[in-house]
Amino acid sequence: SGSTYNYPWSTLPWFGTDGQADDAKIITPTSTGNLVAQVKLASTVFAATNNTKTQALFSEFASKYPTQTCDSYCLGAYDDVWLGAMATIQTGSNNGTAIQAYLQQYISTYNGSLFGVTGSMSFQASGDRTPTAYLIEKVVIQSGTPKWVNAGTWDYTTDTITWTSVP
């Protein structure tokens, strides 16, 4: 019923990850959602670029899977599978070592000029994808109901947070 608790943990802001952001189970039932809103849980989730490739995938996905949503994980998986398939075709092999070597060579040659459904793709020296931006989501109470809302964005290139609603 919207109780407020006064424990040390209940007055400090909590920070979560993409595994929590927008998760309905975290805010259901309402009593749990009220506690999550009270601790000002802020969680990040990958922010995909909205472009024509993204829109085409959304449209195709919705026509084939009308009860599902293509989220940032779906978009990232699409680009990952595309890169893996391209490397498999180019090497003519399903040998992991050959595919890895091809991808490393491809990335060093074309790094930053790859463009997929998630936007521009570049890679760090470690081979990990360079992050672009993350949405910061938080839980608020709207009309007595807990709800995830956008609180801001973190941008990798400038290493800055732009708040729309500070947690």
C-alpha positions as a Markdown table, in Angstrom:
| # | Residue | x | y | z |
|---|---|---|---|---|
| 1 | Ser | 0.0 | 0.0 | 0.0 |
| 2 | Gly | 2.8 | 2.5 | -0.6 |
| 3 | Ser | 4.4 | 2.2 | 2.8 |
| 4 | Thr | 7.7 | 4.1 | 3.3 |
| 5 | Tyr | 10.5 | 2.3 | 5.1 |
| 6 | Asn | 13.2 | 4.0 | 7.0 |
| 7 | Tyr | 16.1 | 1.5 | 6.9 |
| 8 | Pro | 19.6 | 2.7 | 5.9 |
| 9 | Trp | 19.2 | 0.9 | 2.6 |
| 10 | Ser | 15.9 | 2.6 | 1.9 |
| 11 | Thr | 17.3 | 6.2 | 1.7 |
| 12 | Leu | 20.3 | 5.5 | -0.6 |
| 13 | Pro | 20.0 | 5.5 | -4.4 |
| 14 | Trp | 20.5 | 2.0 | -5.9 |
| 15 | Phe | 22.1 | 1.4 | -9.3 |
| 16 | Gly | 21.2 | -1.6 | -11.5 |
| 17 | Thr | 22.1 | -3.0 | -14.8 |
| 18 | Asp | 20.4 | -3.8 | -18.1 |
| 19 | Gly | 19.1 | -7.0 | -16.7 |
| 20 | Gln | 16.8 | -5.0 | -14.4 |
| 21 | Ala | 15.8 | -2.0 | -16.6 |
| 22 | Asp | 12.2 | -2.2 | -17.7 |
| 23 | Asp | 11.7 | -5.5 | -16.0 |
| 24 | Ala | 8.0 | -5.7 | -15.0 |
| 25 | Lys | 8.8 | -8.3 | -12.3 |
| 26 | Ile | 10.8 | -5.8 | -10.3 |
| 27 | Ile | 7.8 | -3.4 | -10.0 |
| 28 | Thr | 5.1 | -6.1 | -9.5 |
| 29 | Pro | 3.3 | -6.3 | -7.1 |
| 30 | Thr | 2.7 | -2.6 | -6.4 |
| 31 | Ser | 4.1 | -3.0 | -2.9 |
| 32 | Thr | 7.4 | -4.1 | -4.4 |
| 33 | Gly | 7.3 | -1.3 | -7.0 |
| 34 | Asn | 6.8 | 1.3 | -4.3 |
| 35 | Leu | 10.0 | 0.1 | -2.5 |
| 36 | Val | 11.9 | 0.2 | -5.8 |
| 37 | Ala | 10.7 | 3.7 | -6.5 |
| 38 | Gln | 11.7 | 4.7 | -2.9 |
| 39 | Val | 15.3 | 3.6 | -3.3 |
| 40 | Lys | 15.4 | 5.4 | -6.6 |
| 41 | Leu | 16.7 | 2.4 | -8.5 |
| 42 | Ala | 18.4 | 3.6 | -11.7 |
| 43 | Ser | 19.3 | 0.9 | -14.3 |
| 44 | Thr | 21.0 | 1.2 | -17.7 |
| 45 | Val | 20.1 | -0.4 | -21.0 |
| 46 | Phe | 21.8 | -0.2 | -24.4 |
| 47 | Ala | 20.4 | 2.7 | -26.5 |
| 48 | Ala | 20.2 | 1.6 | -30.1 |
| 49 | Thr | 20.3 | 4.2 | -32.8 |
| 50 | Asn | 16.9 | 4.6 | -34.5 |
| 51 | Asn | 17.6 | 4.4 | -38.2 |
| 52 | Thr | 16.1 | 3.0 | -41.4 |
| 53 | Lys | 17.7 | -0.4 | -40.8 |
| 54 | Thr | 16.3 | -0.5 | -37.3 |
| 55 | Gln | 12.8 | 0.5 | -38.5 |
| 56 | Ala | 12.9 | -2.2 | -41.3 |
| 57 | Leu | 13.8 | -4.9 | -38.7 |
| 58 | Phe | 11.1 | -3.7 | -36.3 |
| 59 | Ser | 8.5 | -3.8 | -39.1 |
| 60 | Glu | 9.6 | -7.3 | -40.3 |
| 61 | Phe | 9.8 | -8.6 | -36.7 |
| 62 | Ala | 6.4 | -7.3 | -35.8 |
| 63 | Ser | 4.8 | -8.9 | -38.9 |
| 64 | Lys | 6.3 | -12.3 | -38.0 |
| 65 | Tyr | 6.0 | -12.1 | -34.2 |
| 66 | Pro | 3.1 | -9.8 | -33.4 |
| 67 | Thr | 3.1 | -10.6 | -29.7 |
| 68 | Gln | 6.8 | -10.0 | -29.2 |
| 69 | Thr | 9.0 | -6.9 | -29.0 |
| 70 | Cys | 12.4 | -6.5 | -30.7 |
| 71 | Asp | 14.3 | -4.8 | -27.9 |
| 72 | Ser | 18.0 | -3.8 | -27.6 |
| 73 | Tyr | 19.0 | -7.4 | -27.1 |
| 74 | Cys | 17.2 | -8.4 | -30.3 |
| 75 | Leu | 18.9 | -5.6 | -32.2 |
| 76 | Gly | 22.3 | -6.5 | -30.9 |
| 77 | Ala | 21.8 | -10.2 | -31.6 |
| 78 | Tyr | 20.8 | -9.3 | -35.2 |
| 79 | Asp | 24.1 | -7.4 | -35.8 |
| 80 | Asp | 26.1 | -10.1 | -34.1 |
| 81 | Val | 24.6 | -12.9 | -36.2 |
| 82 | Trp | 25.1 | -10.8 | -39.3 |
| 83 | Leu | 28.8 | -10.3 | -38.5 |
| 84 | Gly | 29.2 | -14.0 | -37.7 |
| 85 | Ala | 27.4 | -15.1 | -40.9 |
| 86 | Met | 29.5 | -12.7 | -43.0 |
| 87 | Ala | 32.7 | -14.1 | -41.5 |
| 88 | Thr | 31.6 | -17.7 | -42.0 |
| 89 | Ile | 30.8 | -17.0 | -45.7 |
| 90 | Gln | 34.0 | -15.1 | -46.3 |
| 91 | Thr | 36.2 | -17.7 | -44.7 |
| 92 | Gly | 34.2 | -20.6 | -46.3 |
| 93 | Ser | 34.6 | -22.4 | -43.0 |
| 94 | Asn | 32.8 | -22.8 | -39.7 |
| 95 | Asn | 36.2 | -23.1 | -37.9 |
| 96 | Gly | 36.2 | -20.7 | -34.9 |
| 97 | Thr | 39.8 | -19.8 | -35.2 |
| 98 | Ala | 39.5 | -18.9 | -38.9 |
| 99 | Ile | 36.3 | -16.9 | -38.2 |
| 100 | Gln | 38.0 | -15.0 | -35.3 |
| 101 | Ala | 41.0 | -14.2 | -37.5 |
| 102 | Tyr | 38.8 | -12.9 | -40.3 |
| 103 | Leu | 36.8 | -10.8 | -37.9 |
| 104 | Gln | 39.9 | -9.3 | -36.3 |
| 105 | Gln | 41.3 | -8.4 | -39.8 |
| 106 | Tyr | 37.9 | -7.1 | -40.9 |
| 107 | Ile | 37.5 | -5.0 | -37.8 |
| 108 | Ser | 41.0 | -3.5 | -38.1 |
| 109 | Thr | 40.3 | -2.6 | -41.7 |
| 110 | Tyr | 36.8 | -1.3 | -41.5 |
| 111 | Asn | 36.4 | -0.3 | -37.8 |
| 112 | Gly | 34.0 | 2.5 | -37.5 |
| 113 | Ser | 32.5 | 2.2 | -41.0 |
| 114 | Leu | 30.3 | -0.8 | -40.1 |
| 115 | Phe | 26.7 | 0.2 | -39.8 |
| 116 | Gly | 23.9 | -2.2 | -38.6 |
| 117 | Val | 20.5 | -2.1 | -37.0 |
| 118 | Thr | 22.1 | -0.8 | -33.8 |
| 119 | Gly | 23.9 | 2.0 | -35.6 |
| 120 | Ser | 27.6 | 2.6 | -36.2 |
| 121 | Met | 29.7 | -0.4 | -35.0 |
| 122 | Ser | 33.3 | 0.1 | -33.9 |
| 123 | Phe | 35.4 | -2.1 | -31.7 |
| 124 | Gln | 38.0 | -1.6 | -29.0 |
| 125 | Ala | 41.5 | -3.1 | -29.1 |
| 126 | Ser | 40.2 | -6.0 | -27.0 |
| 127 | Gly | 37.7 | -6.9 | -29.7 |
| 128 | Asp | 34.8 | -5.8 | -27.6 |
| 129 | Arg | 32.3 | -3.5 | -29.2 |
| 130 | Thr | 32.7 | 0.1 | -28.4 |
| 131 | Pro | 29.7 | 1.3 | -26.4 |
| 132 | Thr | 27.7 | 4.1 | -27.9 |
| 133 | Ala | 25.0 | 5.2 | -25.4 |
| 134 | Tyr | 22.9 | 3.8 | -22.6 |
| 135 | Leu | 19.5 | 4.8 | -21.5 |
| 136 | Ile | 19.1 | 5.3 | -17.8 |
| 137 | Glu | 15.7 | 4.0 | -16.6 |
| 138 | Lys | 14.1 | 4.5 | -13.1 |
| 139 | Val | 10.9 | 3.6 | -11.3 |
| 140 | Val | 8.4 | 6.2 | -10.4 |
| 141 | Ile | 4.9 | 6.1 | -9.1 |
| 142 | Gln | 2.3 | 7.4 | -11.6 |
| 143 | Ser | -1.3 | 7.4 | -10.5 |
| 144 | Gly | -0.5 | 5.0 | -7.7 |
| 145 | Thr | 1.2 | 2.5 | -10.0 |
| 146 | Pro | 4.9 | 1.8 | -10.3 |
| 147 | Lys | 6.3 | 2.4 | -13.8 |
| 148 | Trp | 9.7 | 2.4 | -15.5 |
| 149 | Val | 10.5 | 5.8 | -17.1 |
| 150 | Asn | 13.5 | 7.3 | -18.9 |
| 151 | Ala | 15.7 | 9.3 | -16.5 |
| 152 | Gly | 18.5 | 10.2 | -18.8 |
| 153 | Thr | 21.2 | 9.0 | -21.2 |
| 154 | Trp | 24.9 | 8.3 | -20.9 |
| 155 | Asp | 27.0 | 9.0 | -24.0 |
| 156 | Tyr | 30.3 | 7.2 | -24.5 |
| 157 | Thr | 31.9 | 9.7 | -26.9 |
| 158 | Thr | 31.6 | 12.5 | -24.4 |
| 159 | Asp | 31.4 | 10.4 | -21.2 |
| 160 | Thr | 28.5 | 12.5 | -20.0 |
| 161 | Ile | 25.1 | 11.9 | -18.5 |
| 162 | Thr | 22.2 | 14.0 | -19.7 |
| 163 | Trp | 19.4 | 13.8 | -17.2 |
| 164 | Thr | 15.8 | 14.2 | -18.1 |
| 165 | Ser | 14.7 | 13.3 | -14.6 |
| 166 | Val | 17.4 | 12.8 | -11.9 |
| 167 | Pro | 16.7 | 9.6 | -9.8 |
